[in-house]
Coordinates of C-alpha atoms and ligand atoms in Angstrom, one line a residue:
M150 CA -23.4 -36.4 -12.3
S151 CA -20.2 -34.1 -13.5
K152 CA -16.8 -34.4 -12.3
I153 CA -13.4 -32.4 -12.0
K154 CA -11.1 -34.0 -14.7
Q155 CA -8.1 -31.5 -13.4
V156 CA -6.9 -28.6 -12.7
F157 CA -4.6 -26.2 -13.5
A158 CA -3.2 -23.0 -12.5
R159 CA -0.6 -19.8 -13.9
E160 CA 0.3 -15.8 -12.6
I161 CA -0.7 -13.3 -14.6
L162 CA -0.8 -9.6 -13.7
N163 CA -3.1 -7.6 -11.8
S164 CA -4.5 -4.5 -12.0
K165 CA -1.2 -3.2 -9.7
G166 CA 0.7 -5.4 -12.5
F167 CA 2.3 -7.7 -10.4
P168 CA 1.4 -11.6 -10.0
S169 CA -1.8 -13.1 -8.8
I170 CA -3.0 -17.2 -10.0
E171 CA -5.2 -17.9 -12.4
T172 CA -6.9 -21.4 -11.9
T173 CA -9.1 -23.5 -14.7
V174 CA -11.1 -26.4 -13.0
V175 CA -11.9 -29.0 -16.7
L176 CA -14.9 -31.3 -15.8
N177 CA -15.5 -35.1 -17.3
D178 CA -18.3 -33.6 -19.9
G179 CA -15.7 -30.2 -20.8
K180 CA -17.3 -27.7 -18.4
T181 CA -14.5 -25.3 -16.7
G182 CA -14.6 -22.5 -14.2
V183 CA -12.3 -20.1 -14.4
A184 CA -10.9 -18.1 -11.1
S185 CA -8.1 -15.3 -10.3
C186 CA -7.9 -14.0 -6.6
P187 CA -7.3 -10.2 -6.3
S188 CA -4.6 -8.7 -3.3
G189 CA -4.4 -6.3 -1.0
T190 CA -2.0 -3.5 -0.5
S191 CA -3.1 -2.1 3.2
V192 CA -3.5 -5.8 4.3
G193 CA -4.7 -7.1 7.7
N194 CA -3.1 -8.7 10.2
Y195 CA -5.6 -11.8 10.7
E196 CA -6.1 -12.7 7.0
A197 CA -5.6 -15.8 5.5
C198 CA -1.7 -15.5 3.5
E199 CA -1.5 -15.1 0.2
L200 CA 0.7 -17.1 -0.9
H201 CA 4.1 -15.4 -2.3
D202 CA 8.0 -16.7 -4.2
N203 CA 9.1 -14.1 -1.8
D204 CA 11.8 -15.0 -5.2
K205 CA 13.5 -11.1 -5.7
S206 CA 15.2 -11.8 -8.3
R207 CA 11.3 -11.8 -10.2
F208 CA 8.5 -9.8 -8.8
E209 CA 9.9 -8.1 -6.1
G210 CA 9.8 -10.9 -4.5
K211 CA 6.0 -11.4 -5.5
G212 CA 5.9 -14.8 -7.6
V213 CA 3.0 -16.5 -7.5
L214 CA 4.5 -19.7 -8.5
K215 CA 4.9 -21.8 -5.7
A216 CA 1.1 -21.6 -5.8
V217 CA 0.4 -22.2 -9.2
D218 CA 2.4 -25.8 -8.4
N219 CA 0.5 -25.9 -4.8
V220 CA -2.4 -26.2 -6.9
Q221 CA -1.4 -28.5 -9.8
N222 CA 0.1 -30.7 -7.4
L223 CA -0.9 -31.3 -4.6
I224 CA -5.1 -29.9 -4.2
G225 CA -6.1 -30.8 -7.8
P226 CA -4.8 -34.4 -7.6
N227 CA -6.8 -34.8 -4.5
L228 CA -9.8 -33.1 -6.2
V229 CA -9.7 -35.5 -9.5
G230 CA -13.1 -37.1 -9.7
I231 CA -15.2 -35.6 -7.0
D232 CA -18.2 -34.1 -8.2
V233 CA -17.7 -30.5 -8.7
I234 CA -21.3 -29.6 -6.8
K235 CA -20.4 -30.0 -3.8
Q236 CA -18.7 -27.5 -2.8
Q237 CA -18.9 -28.4 0.3
V238 CA -17.2 -30.8 0.3
I239 CA -14.9 -29.6 -1.4
D240 CA -14.0 -26.6 0.2
K241 CA -12.9 -29.0 3.2
I242 CA -10.3 -31.2 1.1
M243 CA -8.1 -28.1 0.6
I244 CA -8.6 -26.8 4.5
D245 CA -7.7 -29.7 5.7
L246 CA -4.9 -29.9 2.7
D247 CA -3.6 -27.1 4.3
G248 CA -3.9 -27.7 7.6
T249 CA -2.4 -24.2 9.6
Q250 CA -5.0 -21.9 10.8
N251 CA -3.9 -18.9 7.9
K252 CA -3.7 -21.5 5.1
S253 CA -0.4 -20.8 4.8
R254 CA 1.3 -23.8 3.6
L255 CA -0.6 -24.3 -0.2
G256 CA -1.9 -20.5 0.5
A257 CA -5.3 -18.6 0.5
N258 CA -4.4 -17.5 -3.2
A259 CA -4.1 -21.2 -4.9
I260 CA -7.0 -21.9 -2.5
L261 CA -9.8 -19.4 -3.6
S262 CA -8.8 -19.4 -7.2
V263 CA -9.5 -23.5 -6.8
S264 CA -12.7 -22.5 -4.9
I265 CA -13.6 -19.9 -6.9
A266 CA -13.3 -21.9 -10.1
V267 CA -15.5 -25.1 -9.2
A268 CA -18.7 -22.7 -8.0
K269 CA -18.5 -21.4 -11.6
A270 CA -17.9 -24.8 -13.3
A271 CA -21.0 -26.0 -10.6
A272 CA -23.0 -23.2 -11.5
K273 CA -22.9 -24.2 -15.3
V274 CA -23.5 -27.9 -14.7
S275 CA -26.3 -26.4 -13.4
V276 CA -27.2 -24.5 -16.0
L277 CA -28.0 -21.5 -13.3
P278 CA -26.7 -17.9 -13.3
L279 CA -23.9 -18.5 -10.5
F280 CA -25.9 -15.8 -8.3
L281 CA -28.4 -18.7 -7.9
Y282 CA -26.3 -20.9 -8.1
L283 CA -25.0 -19.3 -4.7
R284 CA -28.2 -18.7 -3.3
E285 CA -28.2 -22.6 -2.9
Y286 CA -25.3 -21.9 0.1
I287 CA -27.6 -19.6 2.5
K288 CA -30.3 -19.8 4.8
K289 CA -33.2 -16.9 2.6
E290 CA -35.5 -17.3 4.5
N291 CA -36.8 -12.5 4.2
L292 CA -33.9 -11.7 1.9
N293 CA -34.4 -10.5 -1.3
L294 CA -32.6 -10.5 -4.5
K295 CA -31.5 -7.5 -5.8
I296 CA -28.6 -5.7 -6.7
P297 CA -27.0 -4.7 -3.1
T298 CA -26.6 -0.6 -3.3
P299 CA -23.0 0.2 -4.8
A300 CA -20.3 2.7 -2.6
F301 CA -18.4 4.2 -5.2
N302 CA -14.3 5.1 -4.1
I303 CA -13.8 8.3 -6.0
L304 CA -11.3 10.0 -4.1
N305 CA -8.3 7.3 -3.4
G306 CA -5.6 8.0 -0.3
G307 CA -3.3 6.3 2.2
Q308 CA -1.4 3.3 0.4
H309 CA -3.4 3.5 -2.5
A310 CA -2.4 7.0 -4.3
G311 CA 1.3 7.7 -2.7
L312 CA 0.5 9.5 1.0
N313 CA -1.6 12.4 -0.4
V314 CA -4.1 12.1 2.2
D315 CA -4.7 10.0 5.3
F316 CA -8.3 8.2 4.6
Q317 CA -7.4 5.3 2.1
E318 CA -11.1 5.9 0.7
F319 CA -13.4 9.0 0.0
L320 CA -16.8 7.3 -1.3
V321 CA -19.9 8.7 -2.4
I322 CA -22.9 6.5 -1.6
P323 CA -26.1 7.0 -3.9
A324 CA -29.6 6.2 -1.7
S325 CA -30.5 3.3 -2.3
S326 CA -33.9 3.8 -3.2
F327 CA -32.5 4.9 -6.7
S328 CA -32.1 1.9 -8.9
Y329 CA -28.4 0.7 -10.1
D330 CA -29.0 2.1 -13.6
E331 CA -29.2 5.4 -11.8
S332 CA -27.0 4.8 -9.2
L333 CA -24.2 4.4 -11.6
M334 CA -25.4 7.3 -13.7
I335 CA -25.2 8.9 -10.8
A336 CA -21.4 8.0 -9.5
N337 CA -20.1 8.6 -13.3
S338 CA -21.7 12.5 -13.0
T339 CA -20.3 12.8 -9.6
Y340 CA -16.4 11.2 -10.9
V341 CA -16.6 13.6 -13.7
A342 CA -17.3 17.1 -11.5
L343 CA -14.4 16.2 -9.8
K344 CA -12.7 15.9 -11.9
K345 CA -12.8 18.7 -13.6
I346 CA -13.3 20.7 -10.5
L347 CA -9.6 19.5 -9.6
K348 CA -8.5 20.2 -13.1
D349 CA -9.9 24.2 -12.5
R350 CA -8.0 24.3 -9.4
G351 CA -4.7 23.2 -10.8
L352 CA -4.6 19.6 -9.5
S353 CA -3.6 16.6 -10.2
T354 CA -6.5 14.3 -12.2
L355 CA -4.6 11.3 -12.8
V356 CA -6.1 7.7 -10.3
G357 CA -5.2 6.1 -7.3
D358 CA -5.7 1.7 -7.3
E359 CA -9.3 1.7 -6.8
G360 CA -9.8 4.4 -9.5
G361 CA -10.2 7.4 -7.6
F362 CA -8.3 10.8 -8.3
G363 CA -5.2 11.1 -5.7
P364 CA -4.6 14.9 -5.8
A365 CA -2.5 16.2 -3.1
L366 CA -4.5 17.8 -1.0
E367 CA -3.8 20.5 2.5
N368 CA -6.2 17.4 4.5
N369 CA -8.9 15.5 4.8
N370 CA -11.3 17.8 5.5
E371 CA -10.5 19.3 1.9
G372 CA -11.4 15.7 0.2
L373 CA -15.1 15.7 1.2
A374 CA -15.0 18.8 0.5
L375 CA -14.1 19.1 -3.1
I376 CA -16.6 15.9 -3.1
S377 CA -19.2 18.1 -1.4
K378 CA -18.7 20.3 -3.9
S379 CA -19.1 18.0 -7.4
I380 CA -22.5 17.2 -5.2
E381 CA -24.0 20.7 -4.9
Q382 CA -22.5 20.4 -8.9
I383 CA -25.1 18.4 -9.9
N384 CA -28.2 18.8 -8.2
L385 CA -27.6 15.9 -6.2
R386 CA -28.4 16.6 -2.5
L387 CA -25.9 15.4 0.9
G388 CA -27.4 13.3 3.0
F389 CA -30.8 12.3 0.8
D390 CA -30.0 11.5 -2.6
I391 CA -26.3 10.6 -1.5
F392 CA -23.9 10.0 1.0
L393 CA -20.6 9.8 1.9
G394 CA -18.1 6.9 3.3
L395 CA -14.6 6.3 4.2
D396 CA -12.4 4.0 5.1
A397 CA -10.0 5.5 7.3
A398 CA -7.9 2.3 7.4
A399 CA -6.3 3.5 10.9
N400 CA -4.1 0.6 10.8
N401 CA -2.1 2.7 8.2
I402 CA -2.5 6.4 10.2
Y403 CA -1.3 4.2 13.5
T404 CA 1.8 5.4 15.0
D405 CA 3.9 5.3 18.4
G406 CA 0.8 4.7 19.9
K407 CA -0.7 7.4 18.3
Y408 CA -3.0 8.3 15.2
H409 CA -2.3 11.0 12.2
V410 CA -3.4 13.2 10.4
K411 CA -3.2 16.2 7.9
D412 CA -5.8 18.5 9.5
K413 CA -4.4 18.8 12.8
N414 CA -1.3 20.2 13.9
T415 CA -0.7 18.0 16.8
S416 CA -0.8 13.4 17.0
L417 CA -4.9 12.1 19.2
Q418 CA -5.4 10.0 20.9
A419 CA -8.1 7.1 20.2
M420 CA -10.7 9.6 21.8
E421 CA -9.5 12.4 20.0
L422 CA -9.9 10.6 16.8
I423 CA -12.9 9.9 17.3
A424 CA -14.1 13.6 17.9
F425 CA -12.7 13.7 14.8
Y426 CA -15.0 11.6 12.5
Q427 CA -18.3 13.1 14.5
E428 CA -16.8 16.7 13.3
L429 CA -16.5 15.3 9.5
N430 CA -20.4 13.9 10.3
S431 CA -22.1 16.9 11.2
N432 CA -20.6 18.5 8.5
Y433 CA -20.6 15.2 5.5
K434 CA -23.5 13.5 6.5
I435 CA -20.4 10.4 6.9
I436 CA -22.7 7.5 6.8
Y437 CA -19.7 4.4 6.5
L438 CA -16.7 4.8 8.2
E439 CA -15.0 1.9 8.2
D440 CA -11.7 0.9 10.0
P441 CA -12.0 4.4 12.0
I442 CA -9.6 2.3 15.5
V443 CA -6.8 0.6 14.7
D444 CA -7.2 -3.3 15.2
S445 CA -5.9 -4.0 19.0
D446 CA -8.3 -1.3 20.0
W447 CA -11.4 -2.5 20.8
D448 CA -12.0 -0.3 24.2
S449 CA -12.3 2.7 20.7
W450 CA -13.7 0.1 18.8
S451 CA -17.2 0.5 21.0
E452 CA -16.8 3.7 21.5
I453 CA -17.1 5.5 18.7
I454 CA -20.4 2.6 18.2
L455 CA -21.3 4.5 21.4
K456 CA -20.8 7.9 20.0
M457 CA -21.6 7.8 16.1
G458 CA -23.5 3.9 15.7
N459 CA -26.4 5.7 15.7
Q460 CA -25.8 8.1 12.3
T461 CA -22.8 6.3 10.9
I462 CA -23.0 2.3 10.2
I463 CA -19.1 1.6 11.6
I464 CA -16.9 -1.3 9.7
G465 CA -14.3 -3.6 10.4
D466 CA -12.3 -4.6 7.7
D467 CA -8.7 -5.1 9.2
L468 CA -10.5 -5.7 12.1
I469 CA -12.2 -8.6 11.5
A470 CA -10.3 -10.1 7.8
T471 CA -13.2 -11.9 6.5
N472 CA -12.2 -14.6 9.7
P473 CA -15.1 -16.2 12.5
Y474 CA -12.7 -15.6 15.5
R475 CA -12.1 -11.9 15.1
L476 CA -15.0 -11.5 14.6
Q477 CA -17.3 -13.5 17.4
M478 CA -14.7 -10.7 19.3
A479 CA -16.7 -8.1 17.4
L480 CA -19.6 -9.1 18.2
D481 CA -19.1 -9.6 21.9
K482 CA -17.4 -6.0 22.1
K483 CA -20.0 -4.8 19.9
A484 CA -17.4 -2.3 17.9
V485 CA -18.8 -2.8 14.5
T486 CA -22.9 -2.8 12.8
G487 CA -21.5 -3.4 9.6
I488 CA -18.6 -5.8 7.9
I489 CA -16.5 -6.1 5.4
I490 CA -16.6 -9.6 3.1
K491 CA -13.6 -9.6 0.9
P492 CA -13.2 -13.8 0.2
N493 CA -9.9 -13.7 0.0
Q494 CA -9.6 -12.7 3.3
I495 CA -10.5 -16.1 4.5
G496 CA -9.7 -18.5 1.2
T497 CA -12.4 -20.2 1.0
V498 CA -16.7 -19.9 -0.8
I499 CA -18.1 -21.7 1.9
E500 CA -16.1 -20.3 5.0
A501 CA -16.7 -16.3 3.4
I502 CA -20.5 -17.7 3.0
A503 CA -20.5 -18.7 6.6
V504 CA -19.0 -15.3 8.2
V505 CA -21.8 -13.6 5.9
E506 CA -24.5 -15.3 7.5
V507 CA -23.1 -15.1 11.2
A508 CA -23.1 -11.5 10.4
R509 CA -26.2 -11.4 8.8
A510 CA -27.9 -13.5 12.3
A511 CA -26.1 -10.2 14.4
G512 CA -28.0 -8.0 12.6
L513 CA -24.5 -6.3 10.4
K514 CA -24.9 -4.7 7.9
I515 CA -22.8 -6.5 5.3
I516 CA -20.4 -4.8 2.7
I517 CA -19.2 -7.3 -0.4
S518 CA -15.6 -5.8 -0.7
H519 CA -12.8 -6.0 -4.3
R520 CA -8.9 -5.5 -3.3
S521 CA -6.7 -3.1 -4.1
G522 CA -5.1 -5.0 -6.6
E523 CA -8.1 -6.7 -8.5
T524 CA -8.0 -9.3 -11.7
N525 CA -11.2 -8.9 -14.1
D526 CA -12.7 -11.7 -12.6
D527 CA -16.1 -10.5 -11.7
F528 CA -17.1 -13.5 -8.9
I529 CA -17.5 -10.9 -6.7
A530 CA -20.2 -9.3 -8.4
D531 CA -22.1 -12.8 -7.8
F532 CA -21.1 -13.7 -4.2
A533 CA -23.0 -10.1 -3.4
V534 CA -25.9 -10.7 -5.0
A535 CA -25.9 -14.2 -4.3
M536 CA -25.8 -12.8 0.1
S537 CA -28.3 -10.6 -0.9
A538 CA -26.1 -8.2 0.4
D539 CA -26.5 -4.6 1.7
Y540 CA -23.3 -2.6 -0.2
V541 CA -20.8 -3.2 -2.9
K542 CA -17.3 -1.4 -2.8
F543 CA -15.6 -2.1 -6.3
G544 CA -13.8 1.0 -6.5
A545 CA -14.4 4.1 -8.8
P546 CA -17.2 3.5 -11.7
A547 CA -13.9 3.7 -13.9
R548 CA -10.6 1.7 -14.9
G549 CA -10.8 -1.8 -16.5
E550 CA -10.7 -4.6 -13.5
R551 CA -13.8 -2.4 -11.6
V552 CA -16.0 -1.6 -14.1
A553 CA -15.7 -5.5 -14.8
K554 CA -17.9 -5.9 -11.7
Y555 CA -19.7 -3.6 -12.0
N556 CA -20.9 -4.3 -15.3
R557 CA -21.7 -7.6 -13.5
L558 CA -24.3 -6.2 -11.8
S559 CA -25.9 -4.2 -14.6
Q560 CA -26.7 -7.9 -16.2
I561 CA -27.6 -9.5 -13.2
E562 CA -29.6 -6.4 -13.0
K563 CA -31.5 -7.7 -16.3
Q564 CA -31.5 -11.4 -14.9
L565 CA -33.1 -10.7 -12.3
K566 CA -36.1 -9.3 -14.2
N567 CA -36.6 -11.9 -16.0
L568 CA -37.0 -14.3 -13.2
Ligands
PGA868 P1 -6.9 -3.8 -0.3 O1 -8.0 -2.3 0.7 O2 -7.2 -4.2 -1.1 O3 -5.9 -2.7 -0.6 O4 -7.0 -3.9 1.7 C1 -8.9 -2.0 0.4 C2 -9.4 -1.8 1.9 O5 -9.0 -1.1 2.8 O6 -10.8 -1.7 1.7
ZN869 ZN1 -11.2 -1.0 4.1

């Protein structure tokens, strides 16, 4: 039995230059697990609490020294001596120790960093690649071990790129019939072609938070038109070889009870916004649509499913926030056909797995996602394969913290061939 001997943590910087927590779990046999947490920019209203110091003299109040202290002085001492493969027990201890609904006492960042570090150490003890170790925790009947289809965010907008366009993410999704290696090449070719088009038009090729370009465009339509052009230039067929997706992050385009998009001269009611999405879908084959509607308007979510659900996956990110209660509401209201899973929205590995299981049993598409503020931790790549997720969303096929995950999937693909 390999027992937890020590847990320590430190403050590191994430891809946005702000602090994140990194935790190391040391076992009595000398093995270790190290994990760090990401951080969102467009944070949902129902997410577990990322604990920040609020000390304005450091990192604009975003320091995580309290979370570090919680790991070292509150969580760690309660885990010493426990068998590291008891993930459920360990996560439950942390949930109970926190005692709040949203992990605001200890911090979801503190708790998740320990939870993931424990899983990584336990995988080493079990002499299994992490994705195979994590698979022990799911019901596997009729589920294939495969690399999920990647959705690449090649054009960044909204809060991720200085408000250049309204929608937050413009995604390209190679057909799932392509191998993972082919998908990476397709994503790279599209990314390079888009860069050239932007350059030729005198537009900026600087990138946003998730590695996609962030040019100042006329409107959202122009973003989709430019991406379509880049797809055409590499001789792929939109709607056959490759598809488009959007994360509207609608909470951020909703003010005073209406939606605001540059494409329209006047602000829009939900039904008018849905008509706009339908227009975009008929022109650009939008198979993936995340957070199209604000998180408080369930009726319009149900409506968009009726109008577009047979062609487009309607996905809840901020709507559900990887939260089992919000998921149940979404299922009751038939509001989504897909769910974004971000482990840091809920705060432990076991709870994230439980949300995946419920969503899958309800027939939802499962999308495992990074955050805009990332570290080089590649846990979510293993997690996505372990969960037999349908899609992964790790940003552009560029920038270190994004490709860390894509590269880990390449490695897993090879490991799968040798199983
Ligand atoms: P966030 O963005 O990490 O800033 O929340 C990602 C997303 O909305 O999918
Ligand atoms: Zn989102």
